Each structure stands twice: as C-alpha cells, then as structure tokens.
Amino acid sequence: GLVGSEMCIRDSSPRRHDLDALRAVAMLLGILLHASLAYIGVPWPVQDASRAPLLGLLFLAIHGFRMPLFFLVSGFFTAMTWRRRGTLGLLAQRFTRVFVPLVLASATLLPLFERVIADGARIAAGKSASPDPAGTALVAAIRAADADGVAAALAAGADPDRPDPEFRMRPLSLAAMIGDTEVARTLLDSGASLDARNADGRTPLHTAAFAGKVKVVDLLLERGADPAPRGPIGDTPADSARADEGTTAVIARAVRVPLGDAESLRAGRERIRAILAERTGVVDRDPTAPAPAAPAGRLERIRDAYRTWLGSERFSVTIPPFEEPTALFLGSTLNYLWFLWILCWLVAGFALVAAIATAMRLPAPPRNLVTGPAALLWLVPATVVPQCFMGLFIPVFGPDTSAGLLPQPHVLAYYALFFGYGAILFLSGDDARVGRRWGWLLALACLVCFPAGLVTLRDPVASALPQALYAWLMCFAAIGFFRCFVSGESRTWRFLSDSAYWLYLAHLPLVVFLQQVSRDWPGPAAIKCLGVTVVSTAILLASWRWVVRPTPLGTLLNGPRRQPAPSRAASRASS
C-alpha cells in the first residue's frame, strides 16, 4: 500500500544532503535573478546605466525551472516529514516554519523593501538634478503636467528625446503615462520621436496603453505612431493594456506615477484595445463572442474569459485599514514572498490527500511511472494544461507569479504537479533513476526546449509543450547532478542549506539598495550584477552566522541548533 496506518509511518529517513543543497541553490538563485533585473530593461525600481541583454536570457533560463524545482523538492521533504511525524506533526511543523515566517516577513521585510525603493528614488532624483538643469526642469514640468514649463525647458535646450536619468524613460513616454495631452503635444511639436524606445524596449504607445490614457493614444496614432510595435518579448501596446493589477501597481509605484482609480483605468484600457484593434485589423477578442472554429481560437477565448474572471469586481475587496480595494487574485499583497503562501496551500492539500489515501489504503503507483523515463509521458501533458494559461497579461517564458491573497488557479495547479510528484517520488522509495543521465537531459532542455519555447512565445499553445518539457528536464537534470556531486556530508553545503531560507527572505531590500548605490558606476552590466549578487550574499551569510542563527528567529526558521556527536576518543576520555 501507499501509506499504511498512522502508527506505521513514523520511521526515520536518512538526511538527503543532495536535495538539501539543491533546495538551497533553488532559493539562492532568486538573489541572482533579482540582481539581474536592473540591467535587462524590464520594469524594476532601479534602472542601471549599463545594459546586458544576455542577462535577460539567463533570467528566463533560470526562471523557467527554478520555482518548479523548489516545489518538487519541497514536496519530497513534505512527504518525508509526514512519514516521520504524521499529519498533525507535519501541519504543526509547516505552520511554524512557513506560515509564521510569512506573517513576520510581511510585517517587517516588505515595508522595509518599500522604504528602500522610496528612499532610493528620492536620492536618484536629487543626483539627477545637477548634470543637466534643462533636462531636470523638463522632467519636473512633465510630472507636474505643466505644458508651459515643458515649453520653457525645451527652449532652454532640453532634449525632447533624452531619457531621464532616474528611470531611463523618454520624455514622451513619461508624458504618456501621466496622460497630459498638451504636454505630449508640446513634446511632439519640438521633435520628440513617436516610436523611440525606452530602456525597457517599449514605445510611448506601449506606455500610454498601459496607463489607460485614451486621449494620448489618440494623439500618438494621429501623429503617425506605429499601432503595433513589438516590445522585447514580442508584446504589443494591446498587451500592455492587459497588465494585471499587481504588475500595474508595482510599475506605477516604481516610477512614482499614480494611475487613478481601478475602474477608470480598466475602462481606459478597454477603449484603447478597441482603438488599436480598429487600427491594426487584429480583433481584440471578446470573451462572450462565439468560439472560432480553430482549436487555438477556442483556447484564446477560454484564456480571455479566465483572465476576465480573475480580474472581476467580485474578487476585489477592501481590507481595513487600507482604503483602496485589493484584488484577491491579481494583487501584489505578498510581493516576493508569494511562494510561501503557495506552499501553505500545497501542504494543506497534501495533508488532505494523504488522509484520504490512508483511509482508502490506496496502492502506490508503479515505480516505472514515477522514477523511469515513462514519468514524462504523464507529467508533461499534465503540465501543459496550466502552462497554456501562463502569460495571460504579458507573454512570458516560464510560470506566472501569483502574489495575491488568493492563488491564481492555474499557477496553483502548475506548482501542485511538481510538489505532488516530489511527494510521490519520496513515497516510491526509489529515486536513484531520476536524472541518471543528467548531461543528456540538460543538453536537450537547453539546446532544444529553451529555444523552441522562446521562438513560439507568442502562441500559448505552441509554446506550452517546450516550456513544460524544459521545466521537467531541468528538474531531473538538477537532481541527477546533485546526486552525483553533492551526495555526502559537507559542512559548507550544510551551512548554505541552513542559511538559504533566511537569505531569500531578507535579500531583496539589500539587493535593491546595492543596485541603487552602484547605479551610475561605470563598468559592464554583467560585472555589476555579479558584484551585487556576491556582496549581498556575503552580507546575508554573515548576518545569518553571527546575528540570526543564535537567536529565536534562527530557531524558528531552521529548528534547534544541532550539536555534533562526540567522538569516540572524547567518550573514552570522559569515562
């Protein structure tokens, strides 16, 4: 049988040093990913002067498998804890180690993160005032929606196309986001380029569509703007007008541009999508329209209906003491701590399934379907289903992020597959075959699946299969690699494994602070990214070793400190 009775499952399993280390690496890679965001032109609180497009590819390659791998290993260790402690012991342990840190970090680290962003923006704005007085005056006038001030700054020599030094946004894009048509018209009359790109690779029309500024969109199109320019991931202005509430809030807060109430923003975006559809001839799909005959058309209709359902008013509530409504599915309440909340849901689901399996005495699945190559025959097709719903708002390689108080169902289902497989893998009692040919798996994932997923990114149906296969192959390759090279006891890996939880929880305020400090330093972007990653990791490791681990917080995160067993010689001496 799969489980047996509660009395029989409290056995002792050997410590898995390889998977401990692998889970730590999956978490530590998050530091590198967040460090890279300042250098690849995506919306982020810090836009560095240096750019490295290859870091963007590295980001996507890691993002495509990192969190699936984390949840797979978490499922493995959840089943191990359940077997050792039983259902109640598992729930108590996960409540202490996952839910309580989530609450504490949300009350302390998330406000600290917001404070670092706000202070850094003020400092950057102050630094940008000296080198180009006319440019500084131009940006100030645009932000104040002062068309006369804009005209005066341009007359004083301000360049209408020069990006502002703080966010690397061109003046016309900033005016488009703020939504003042007179300011935008003044810039255009002074020679501002209609289709000039910002640091993130998008045009003023992208920005106006994102902000729901209908009049600015009309003005740009009237002056001859391209109605369907492609961003760095193939996204059009119509795609920008679909951005979810969490993404919208993060970007607006980062560039310090309030976008008004949610209803006006939604109405403006809907009108803009209709205008762009009319100009481009590409129909903006209506979820209530009859389904087209083609399978891809039917899927798009389902995606549109699902996207509308996620953002509907029924899932928007006001939570005291906040006055603004919070979107339960599409909000950014949990920010970068979202994975802990997803893990809470998955552990609760595991406990329920384990109770049912125990009561029904369900048999274990055949090992060949769990540990052999045949596992891909059911894992990949199952993963393709939620993968088809990724990138609902902006095309993306890899899984979406769900930072709202309610997990988005397709994201929860996606990670549940990896978590559940990890649990079944442990209960199967034999994971030695998984990832055995890790070199071939790695080559197939990186040389075939990754490029195929990128090339087909605009088509969620065509891209779902290579993306799902990439995630599973990378997970299996990582498991096989660490089994080969990190299978034994190691004080270094043990230290990294123990500290990884703290490092991920605390890293983001420090990473953003270091990005702000080094923002205008000369040097290649790759070196600066590496420097931010290494310095932040070193500081956090030191803080774990000497500040956090000896305290109750260290016990909360990683359990009681384990004393090494006395040697035989010491035992004889004491006797």
Coordinates of C-alpha atoms in Angstrom, one line a residue:
G1 CA 0.0 0.0 0.0
L2 CA 1.0 3.6 -0.4
V3 CA 0.9 4.7 3.2
G4 CA -0.4 2.3 5.8
S5 CA -1.6 3.4 9.2
E6 CA -0.5 6.4 11.2
M7 CA 1.2 4.1 13.7
C8 CA 3.4 2.6 11.0
I9 CA 4.6 5.7 9.2
R10 CA 6.7 7.3 11.9
D11 CA 10.0 5.9 10.6
S12 CA 13.3 7.6 10.3
S13 CA 14.6 8.6 6.8
P14 CA 18.3 9.4 6.2
R15 CA 19.1 13.0 5.6
R16 CA 19.2 13.9 1.9
H17 CA 22.3 16.1 1.6
D18 CA 21.9 16.3 -2.2
L19 CA 18.3 17.5 -2.1
D20 CA 19.0 19.8 0.8
A21 CA 21.7 21.5 -1.2
L22 CA 19.5 21.6 -4.3
R23 CA 16.7 23.3 -2.5
A24 CA 19.2 25.8 -1.1
V25 CA 20.5 26.6 -4.6
A26 CA 17.0 27.0 -6.0
M27 CA 16.4 29.6 -3.3
L28 CA 19.8 31.3 -3.7
L29 CA 19.3 31.7 -7.5
G30 CA 16.5 34.1 -6.6
I31 CA 19.2 36.6 -5.4
L32 CA 20.9 36.4 -8.8
L33 CA 17.5 36.8 -10.7
H34 CA 16.5 39.9 -8.7
A35 CA 20.0 41.3 -9.0
S36 CA 19.8 41.0 -12.8
L37 CA 16.6 42.9 -13.2
A38 CA 18.3 46.3 -13.0
Y39 CA 20.3 45.5 -16.2
I40 CA 17.9 44.0 -18.6
G41 CA 15.4 46.7 -19.3
V42 CA 12.3 45.3 -17.5
P43 CA 10.1 47.3 -15.1
W44 CA 12.1 47.4 -11.9
P45 CA 12.7 50.1 -9.2
V46 CA 16.3 50.6 -10.3
Q47 CA 17.3 51.1 -13.9
D48 CA 21.1 50.9 -14.2
A49 CA 23.0 52.9 -16.8
S50 CA 24.6 49.7 -18.1
R51 CA 22.7 47.0 -20.1
A52 CA 23.3 43.3 -20.7
P53 CA 20.7 41.7 -22.9
L54 CA 22.3 38.3 -22.3
L55 CA 21.4 38.6 -18.7
G56 CA 17.8 38.6 -19.8
L57 CA 18.3 35.2 -21.4
L58 CA 19.9 33.9 -18.3
F59 CA 17.0 35.3 -16.3
L60 CA 14.5 33.4 -18.4
A61 CA 16.5 30.2 -18.5
I62 CA 16.6 30.1 -14.7
H63 CA 13.1 31.4 -14.2
G64 CA 11.8 28.6 -16.4
F65 CA 12.7 25.8 -13.9
R66 CA 13.8 27.4 -10.5
M67 CA 10.5 27.5 -8.7
P68 CA 9.2 24.2 -10.2
L69 CA 12.4 22.6 -8.9
F70 CA 11.9 24.3 -5.5
F71 CA 8.3 22.9 -5.2
L72 CA 9.3 19.5 -6.4
V73 CA 12.0 19.2 -3.6
S74 CA 9.6 20.8 -1.1
G75 CA 7.0 18.0 -1.9
F76 CA 9.7 15.4 -1.4
F77 CA 10.6 16.8 2.1
T78 CA 6.9 17.3 3.0
A79 CA 6.3 13.6 2.4
M80 CA 9.4 12.8 4.4
T81 CA 8.2 14.9 7.3
W82 CA 4.7 13.4 7.1
R83 CA 6.2 9.9 7.3
R84 CA 8.3 10.9 10.3
R85 CA 5.7 12.9 12.3
G86 CA 2.3 12.1 10.9
T87 CA -0.3 14.5 9.6
L88 CA -0.7 16.7 12.7
G89 CA 3.1 16.8 13.2
L90 CA 3.6 17.9 9.6
L91 CA 0.9 20.7 9.8
A92 CA 2.4 21.9 13.1
Q93 CA 5.9 22.0 11.7
R94 CA 4.9 23.7 8.5
F95 CA 2.8 26.3 10.4
T96 CA 5.9 27.2 12.5
R97 CA 8.4 27.1 9.7
V98 CA 6.4 28.5 6.8
F99 CA 3.2 30.4 7.8
V100 CA 4.7 32.2 10.8
P101 CA 7.8 33.5 8.9
L102 CA 5.5 34.6 6.1
V103 CA 3.5 36.7 8.5
L104 CA 6.6 38.1 10.2
A105 CA 8.3 38.9 6.9
S106 CA 5.2 40.6 5.5
A107 CA 5.1 42.9 8.6
T108 CA 8.8 43.8 8.5
L109 CA 10.7 43.0 5.3
L110 CA 8.0 44.1 2.9
P111 CA 7.7 47.6 4.4
L112 CA 11.5 47.8 4.5
F113 CA 11.6 46.9 0.8
E114 CA 9.1 49.7 0.1
R115 CA 11.1 52.1 2.1
V116 CA 14.3 51.3 0.3
I117 CA 12.6 51.9 -3.0
A118 CA 11.2 55.2 -1.9
D119 CA 14.4 56.5 -0.4
G120 CA 16.4 55.4 -3.4
A121 CA 14.1 57.1 -5.8
R122 CA 14.4 60.4 -3.8
I123 CA 18.2 60.1 -3.8
A124 CA 18.3 59.3 -7.5
A125 CA 16.1 62.3 -8.3
G126 CA 18.4 64.6 -6.3
K127 CA 21.5 63.2 -8.0
S128 CA 20.0 63.7 -11.5
A129 CA 19.4 67.5 -10.9
S130 CA 23.0 68.7 -11.4
P131 CA 24.4 67.4 -14.7
D132 CA 21.5 68.7 -17.0
P133 CA 19.5 71.6 -15.5
A134 CA 17.3 71.9 -18.6
G135 CA 16.6 68.2 -18.6
T136 CA 15.8 68.2 -14.9
A137 CA 13.4 71.1 -15.4
L138 CA 11.8 69.2 -18.3
V139 CA 11.2 66.1 -16.3
A140 CA 9.8 68.2 -13.4
A141 CA 7.4 70.0 -15.7
I142 CA 6.2 66.8 -17.3
R143 CA 5.5 65.3 -13.9
A144 CA 3.6 68.5 -13.0
A145 CA 1.6 68.3 -16.2
D146 CA 2.8 71.9 -16.9
A147 CA 2.8 72.4 -20.7
D148 CA 4.2 76.0 -20.4
G149 CA 7.1 74.6 -18.2
V150 CA 7.8 71.9 -20.7
A151 CA 8.0 74.6 -23.5
A152 CA 10.3 76.7 -21.4
A153 CA 12.6 73.8 -20.6
L154 CA 12.8 72.8 -24.3
A155 CA 13.5 76.4 -25.2
A156 CA 16.4 76.3 -22.7
G157 CA 18.0 73.5 -24.5
A158 CA 16.4 70.3 -23.1
D159 CA 16.5 67.4 -25.5
P160 CA 12.9 66.1 -26.1
D161 CA 14.2 62.5 -26.7
R162 CA 16.8 62.2 -23.9
P163 CA 15.8 59.6 -21.3
D164 CA 15.5 60.9 -17.8
P165 CA 18.5 59.6 -15.7
E166 CA 16.3 58.2 -12.9
F167 CA 14.1 55.7 -14.8
R168 CA 15.6 55.8 -18.4
M169 CA 12.2 56.8 -19.7
R170 CA 12.0 59.2 -22.7
P171 CA 10.1 62.4 -22.0
L172 CA 7.2 61.4 -24.4
S173 CA 6.7 58.1 -22.6
L174 CA 6.7 59.8 -19.2
A175 CA 4.1 62.3 -20.5
A176 CA 2.1 59.4 -22.0
M177 CA 2.0 57.6 -18.6
I178 CA 0.9 60.8 -16.8
G179 CA -1.7 61.4 -19.5
D180 CA -1.5 65.1 -20.3
T181 CA -2.2 65.6 -24.0
E182 CA -0.9 69.2 -24.0
V183 CA 2.4 68.2 -22.6
A184 CA 2.6 65.3 -25.1
R185 CA 1.7 67.6 -28.0
T186 CA 4.3 70.2 -26.9
L187 CA 7.0 67.4 -27.0
L188 CA 5.9 66.2 -30.4
D189 CA 5.9 69.7 -31.8
S190 CA 9.5 70.0 -30.5
G191 CA 10.7 66.9 -32.4
A192 CA 10.1 64.1 -29.9
S193 CA 10.3 60.8 -31.7
L194 CA 6.9 58.9 -31.8
D195 CA 8.4 55.4 -31.7
A196 CA 11.6 55.9 -29.7
R197 CA 12.3 53.1 -27.3
N198 CA 12.7 53.4 -23.5
A199 CA 15.3 51.3 -21.6
D200 CA 12.7 48.5 -21.3
G201 CA 12.4 48.3 -25.1
R202 CA 8.9 49.8 -25.3
T203 CA 7.5 52.8 -27.0
P204 CA 5.3 55.8 -25.8
L205 CA 2.3 54.0 -27.2
H206 CA 3.0 51.0 -25.0
T207 CA 3.2 53.3 -22.0
A208 CA 0.0 55.2 -22.9
A209 CA -1.9 51.9 -23.4
F210 CA -0.5 50.5 -20.1
A211 CA -1.7 53.7 -18.2
G212 CA -5.1 53.7 -19.9
K213 CA -4.6 57.2 -21.4
V214 CA -7.1 57.2 -24.3
K215 CA -6.5 60.8 -25.4
V216 CA -2.7 60.3 -25.5
V217 CA -3.2 57.2 -27.6
D218 CA -5.4 59.1 -30.0
L219 CA -2.8 61.8 -30.3
L220 CA 0.1 59.4 -30.9
L221 CA -1.9 57.5 -33.6
E222 CA -3.0 60.7 -35.2
R223 CA 0.7 61.8 -35.5
G224 CA 1.6 58.5 -37.1
A225 CA 2.8 56.2 -34.4
D226 CA 3.1 52.5 -35.2
P227 CA -0.1 50.9 -33.7
A228 CA 1.5 47.5 -33.1
P229 CA 5.2 47.9 -32.2
R230 CA 6.7 44.8 -30.5
G231 CA 8.4 45.0 -27.1
P232 CA 11.4 42.9 -26.1
I233 CA 9.2 39.8 -25.6
G234 CA 7.0 40.4 -28.6
D235 CA 4.4 42.3 -26.6
T236 CA 2.2 45.0 -28.3
P237 CA 0.6 48.0 -26.8
A238 CA -2.6 46.0 -26.7
D239 CA -0.8 43.5 -24.5
S240 CA 0.4 46.4 -22.2
A241 CA -3.3 47.4 -21.8
R242 CA -3.9 43.9 -20.3
A243 CA -1.4 44.2 -17.5
D244 CA -2.7 42.7 -14.3
E245 CA -3.4 44.8 -11.2
G246 CA -0.3 43.6 -9.3
T247 CA 2.1 44.4 -12.2
T248 CA 0.4 47.7 -12.7
A249 CA 0.7 48.7 -9.1
V250 CA 4.4 47.7 -8.9
I251 CA 5.3 49.6 -12.1
A252 CA 3.3 52.7 -11.2
R253 CA 4.8 52.8 -7.7
A254 CA 8.3 52.3 -9.0
V255 CA 8.1 55.3 -11.4
R256 CA 6.0 57.3 -9.0
V257 CA 3.1 57.9 -11.3
P258 CA -0.4 57.4 -9.8
L259 CA -2.7 55.9 -12.4
G260 CA -6.0 56.8 -10.7
D261 CA -8.9 54.5 -9.6
A262 CA -9.1 51.0 -10.9
E263 CA -12.4 51.5 -12.7
S264 CA -11.2 54.4 -14.8
L265 CA -8.0 52.5 -15.6
R266 CA -10.0 49.5 -16.7
A267 CA -12.3 51.5 -18.9
G268 CA -9.5 53.4 -20.5
R269 CA -7.6 50.2 -21.3
E270 CA -10.7 48.6 -22.8
R271 CA -11.3 51.6 -25.1
I272 CA -7.6 51.6 -26.1
R273 CA -7.7 47.9 -27.0
A274 CA -10.7 48.6 -29.2
I275 CA -8.9 51.6 -30.9
L276 CA -5.8 49.5 -31.5
A277 CA -7.9 46.6 -32.9
E278 CA -9.5 49.0 -35.3
R279 CA -6.2 50.4 -36.5
T280 CA -4.4 47.1 -36.8
G281 CA -7.2 44.9 -38.0
V282 CA -6.4 42.5 -35.2
V283 CA -9.7 41.9 -33.4
D284 CA -9.4 42.2 -29.6
R285 CA -11.2 39.0 -28.5
D286 CA -14.4 39.3 -26.6
P287 CA -14.9 36.5 -24.0
T288 CA -18.6 36.5 -24.8
A289 CA -18.2 36.1 -28.6
P290 CA -18.9 32.8 -30.3
A291 CA -15.9 30.5 -30.3
P292 CA -13.9 30.4 -33.6
A293 CA -13.5 27.0 -35.3
A294 CA -9.8 26.6 -34.8
P295 CA -8.6 24.9 -31.6
A296 CA -6.2 27.8 -30.9
G297 CA -9.1 30.2 -31.2
R298 CA -11.1 28.3 -28.7
L299 CA -8.2 28.3 -26.3
E300 CA -7.8 32.0 -26.7
R301 CA -11.4 32.5 -25.9
I302 CA -11.1 30.4 -22.8
R303 CA -8.0 32.4 -21.7
D304 CA -9.8 35.7 -22.3
A305 CA -12.8 34.5 -20.2
Y306 CA -10.5 33.2 -17.5
R307 CA -8.5 36.5 -17.4
T308 CA -11.7 38.5 -17.1
W309 CA -12.9 36.2 -14.3
L310 CA -9.6 36.7 -12.4
G311 CA -9.9 40.5 -12.6
S312 CA -13.7 40.7 -11.9
E313 CA -15.0 43.0 -9.2
R314 CA -16.3 40.1 -7.2
F315 CA -12.6 39.3 -6.3
S316 CA -11.8 42.9 -5.2
V317 CA -12.3 43.7 -1.5
T318 CA -11.4 46.5 0.9
I319 CA -9.3 45.3 3.8
P320 CA -9.0 47.7 6.7
P321 CA -7.1 49.9 7.4
F322 CA -6.5 50.3 3.6
E323 CA -9.0 52.4 1.7
E324 CA -8.2 51.2 -1.8
P325 CA -9.7 47.8 -2.8
T326 CA -7.4 44.8 -3.0
A327 CA -7.6 42.4 -5.9
L328 CA -7.6 39.0 -4.3
F329 CA -6.2 37.1 -7.4
L330 CA -4.3 39.8 -9.2
G331 CA -3.0 41.9 -6.4
S332 CA 0.7 42.1 -5.2
T333 CA 0.0 41.9 -1.5
L334 CA 2.6 39.2 -0.9
N335 CA 5.2 40.6 -3.3
Y336 CA 8.3 38.3 -3.5
L337 CA 7.0 36.2 -0.5
W338 CA 4.2 34.7 -2.6
F339 CA 5.9 31.2 -2.8
L340 CA 5.5 30.7 1.0
W341 CA 1.7 31.2 0.7
I342 CA 1.5 28.8 -2.3
L343 CA 3.5 26.3 -0.2
C344 CA 0.9 26.6 2.7
W345 CA -1.9 25.7 0.2
L346 CA 0.1 22.8 -1.1
V347 CA 0.9 21.4 2.3
A348 CA -2.7 21.6 3.3
G349 CA -3.7 19.8 0.1
F350 CA -1.1 17.1 0.7
A351 CA -2.4 16.5 4.2
L352 CA -6.0 16.1 2.8
V353 CA -4.9 13.8 0.1
A354 CA -2.7 11.8 2.5
A355 CA -5.6 11.3 4.9
I356 CA -7.9 10.1 2.0
A357 CA -5.2 7.8 0.7
T358 CA -4.6 6.3 4.2
A359 CA -8.3 5.7 4.8
M360 CA -8.7 4.1 1.4
R361 CA -5.4 2.2 1.5
L362 CA -4.6 3.2 -2.0
P363 CA -1.7 1.3 -3.6
A364 CA 1.5 3.0 -4.7
P365 CA 1.8 3.9 -8.4
P366 CA 4.1 1.7 -10.5
R367 CA 7.7 2.7 -10.0
N368 CA 8.3 2.9 -13.7
L369 CA 5.7 5.7 -13.9
V370 CA 7.4 7.6 -11.2
T371 CA 11.1 7.1 -11.5
G372 CA 11.6 6.0 -15.1
P373 CA 11.5 7.9 -18.4
A374 CA 7.8 7.0 -18.7
A375 CA 7.1 9.6 -16.0
L376 CA 7.5 12.2 -18.6
L377 CA 4.6 10.6 -20.6
W378 CA 2.1 11.8 -17.9
L379 CA 3.9 14.7 -16.2
V380 CA 4.5 16.8 -19.4
P381 CA 0.9 16.5 -20.8
A382 CA -0.5 17.3 -17.3
T383 CA 1.8 20.3 -17.0
V384 CA 0.9 21.6 -20.5
V385 CA -2.7 22.3 -19.3
P386 CA -1.8 25.0 -16.7
Q387 CA 1.1 26.2 -18.9
C388 CA -1.3 27.1 -21.6
F389 CA -2.7 29.8 -19.2
M390 CA 0.6 31.4 -18.4
G391 CA 1.3 34.8 -19.7
L392 CA -2.3 35.9 -19.5
F393 CA -1.3 39.6 -19.5
I394 CA 2.2 39.8 -20.9
P395 CA 3.9 36.9 -22.9
V396 CA 6.4 35.2 -20.5
F397 CA 8.7 32.2 -20.6
G398 CA 8.1 30.1 -17.6
P399 CA 5.4 30.2 -14.9
D400 CA 3.5 33.3 -13.8
T401 CA 3.8 34.8 -10.3
S402 CA 0.7 34.8 -8.1
A403 CA 1.3 37.4 -5.3
G404 CA -2.4 37.9 -4.3
L405 CA -4.2 36.7 -1.3
L406 CA -5.8 34.0 -3.4
P407 CA -3.5 31.9 -5.6
Q408 CA -4.4 32.1 -9.2
P409 CA -5.8 28.6 -10.0
H410 CA -3.6 27.9 -13.0
V411 CA -0.5 28.8 -11.0
L412 CA -1.5 26.7 -8.0
A413 CA -2.3 23.7 -10.3
Y414 CA 1.1 24.1 -12.1
Y415 CA 3.1 24.0 -8.9
A416 CA 0.9 21.3 -7.4
L417 CA 2.1 19.0 -10.1
F418 CA 5.7 19.5 -9.2
F419 CA 5.0 19.4 -5.5
G420 CA 2.9 16.3 -5.8
Y421 CA 5.4 14.5 -8.0
G422 CA 8.1 15.2 -5.3
A423 CA 5.9 13.7 -2.6
I424 CA 5.2 10.6 -4.8
L425 CA 8.9 10.3 -5.5
F426 CA 9.7 10.0 -1.9
L427 CA 6.9 7.6 -1.2
S428 CA 8.0 5.4 -4.1
G429 CA 11.2 4.7 -2.1
D430 CA 13.5 4.7 -5.1
D431 CA 14.6 8.0 -6.7
A432 CA 18.0 6.8 -7.9
R433 CA 16.9 6.5 -11.5
V434 CA 15.7 10.1 -11.7
G435 CA 18.2 12.3 -13.5
R436 CA 20.6 9.4 -14.0
R437 CA 21.6 10.7 -17.5
W438 CA 21.6 14.3 -16.3
G439 CA 24.0 15.5 -19.0
W440 CA 21.8 14.5 -21.9
L441 CA 18.7 15.9 -20.1
L442 CA 20.5 19.2 -19.6
A443 CA 21.6 19.4 -23.3
L444 CA 18.1 18.6 -24.5
A445 CA 16.5 21.2 -22.2
C446 CA 18.9 24.0 -23.0
L447 CA 19.6 23.4 -26.7
V448 CA 16.1 22.3 -27.9
C449 CA 13.3 23.1 -25.5
F450 CA 14.5 26.5 -24.3
P451 CA 15.0 28.0 -27.8
A452 CA 11.7 26.4 -29.0
G453 CA 9.8 27.9 -26.1
L454 CA 11.3 31.4 -26.8
V455 CA 10.6 31.2 -30.6
T456 CA 6.9 30.2 -30.0
L457 CA 6.3 32.5 -27.1
R458 CA 3.6 34.5 -28.8
D459 CA 1.5 31.3 -29.3
P460 CA 0.5 29.8 -25.9
V461 CA -0.5 26.5 -27.5
A462 CA 2.8 26.0 -29.4
S463 CA 4.9 27.3 -26.5
A464 CA 3.3 25.2 -23.8
L465 CA 4.9 21.9 -24.7
P466 CA 8.5 23.0 -25.0
Q467 CA 8.2 25.1 -21.8
A468 CA 6.7 22.2 -19.8
L469 CA 9.3 19.8 -21.1
Y470 CA 12.1 22.3 -20.3
A471 CA 10.9 22.6 -16.7
W472 CA 10.8 18.9 -16.1
L473 CA 14.1 18.1 -17.9
M474 CA 15.9 20.8 -15.9
C475 CA 14.5 19.5 -12.7
F476 CA 15.5 15.9 -13.4
A477 CA 19.0 17.1 -14.6
A478 CA 19.5 19.1 -11.4
I479 CA 18.5 16.2 -9.2
G480 CA 20.9 13.9 -11.1
F481 CA 23.8 16.4 -11.0
F482 CA 23.5 17.0 -7.3
R483 CA 23.2 13.3 -6.6
C484 CA 26.5 12.8 -8.4
F485 CA 28.4 15.6 -6.9
V486 CA 26.8 16.7 -3.6
S487 CA 25.7 13.3 -2.1
G488 CA 27.8 13.3 1.0
E489 CA 28.1 15.3 4.2
S490 CA 29.7 18.7 3.7
R491 CA 29.9 21.5 6.3
T492 CA 29.9 24.1 3.5
W493 CA 26.8 22.8 1.9
R494 CA 25.1 22.2 5.3
F495 CA 25.8 25.9 6.2
L496 CA 24.4 27.1 2.8
S497 CA 21.4 24.8 3.2
D498 CA 20.6 26.1 6.7
S499 CA 21.1 29.7 5.7
A500 CA 19.2 29.7 2.3
Y501 CA 15.8 30.3 3.9
W502 CA 17.0 33.5 5.7
L503 CA 18.9 34.7 2.6
Y504 CA 15.9 34.6 0.4
L505 CA 13.6 36.2 2.9
A506 CA 15.9 39.1 3.6
H507 CA 17.7 39.6 0.3
L508 CA 15.5 41.9 -1.7
P509 CA 15.8 45.2 0.3
L510 CA 19.6 44.7 0.3
V511 CA 19.8 43.8 -3.4
V512 CA 17.8 46.9 -4.4
F513 CA 19.9 49.1 -2.0
L514 CA 23.1 47.8 -3.6
Q515 CA 21.7 48.4 -7.1
Q516 CA 20.9 51.9 -6.1
V517 CA 24.4 52.6 -4.8
S518 CA 26.1 51.2 -7.9
R519 CA 23.5 52.5 -10.4
D520 CA 25.7 55.2 -12.0
W521 CA 29.1 53.4 -11.6
P522 CA 30.9 52.7 -14.8
G523 CA 31.5 49.1 -15.8
P524 CA 29.9 46.2 -17.7
A525 CA 26.4 45.3 -16.5
A526 CA 27.4 41.6 -16.0
I527 CA 30.2 42.6 -13.6
K528 CA 27.9 44.9 -11.7
C529 CA 25.2 42.2 -11.5
L530 CA 27.7 39.7 -10.2
G531 CA 29.0 42.2 -7.7
V532 CA 25.5 42.9 -6.3
T533 CA 24.9 39.2 -6.1
V534 CA 28.1 38.3 -4.3
V535 CA 28.2 41.3 -1.9
S536 CA 24.5 40.9 -0.9
T537 CA 25.0 37.1 -0.4
A538 CA 28.2 37.6 1.7
I539 CA 26.5 40.2 3.9
L540 CA 23.5 37.9 4.4
L541 CA 25.6 34.9 5.1
A542 CA 27.5 36.8 7.8
S543 CA 24.2 38.1 9.3
W544 CA 22.9 34.5 9.4
R545 CA 26.0 33.1 11.1
W546 CA 26.5 35.8 13.7
V547 CA 23.3 37.6 14.1
V548 CA 20.3 35.5 13.2
R549 CA 21.2 31.8 13.8
P550 CA 21.9 32.1 17.6
T551 CA 18.6 33.8 18.2
P552 CA 15.0 32.6 18.4
L553 CA 14.5 33.7 14.9
G554 CA 17.2 31.3 13.7
T555 CA 15.4 28.5 15.6
L556 CA 12.1 29.5 14.1
L557 CA 13.5 29.4 10.5
N558 CA 15.7 26.3 10.8
G559 CA 14.9 24.5 14.1
P560 CA 17.1 24.0 17.1
R561 CA 20.9 24.1 16.6
R562 CA 22.3 20.5 16.3
Q563 CA 25.4 19.8 18.4
P564 CA 27.9 17.4 16.7
A565 CA 28.0 14.0 18.2
P566 CA 31.1 13.4 20.5
S567 CA 33.9 11.4 19.0
R568 CA 34.8 8.0 20.4
A569 CA 38.1 9.3 21.8
A570 CA 36.2 12.0 23.7
S571 CA 33.8 9.5 25.0
R572 CA 36.6 7.3 26.3
A573 CA 38.3 10.2 27.9
S574 CA 35.1 11.3 29.7
S575 CA 34.6 7.8 31.0

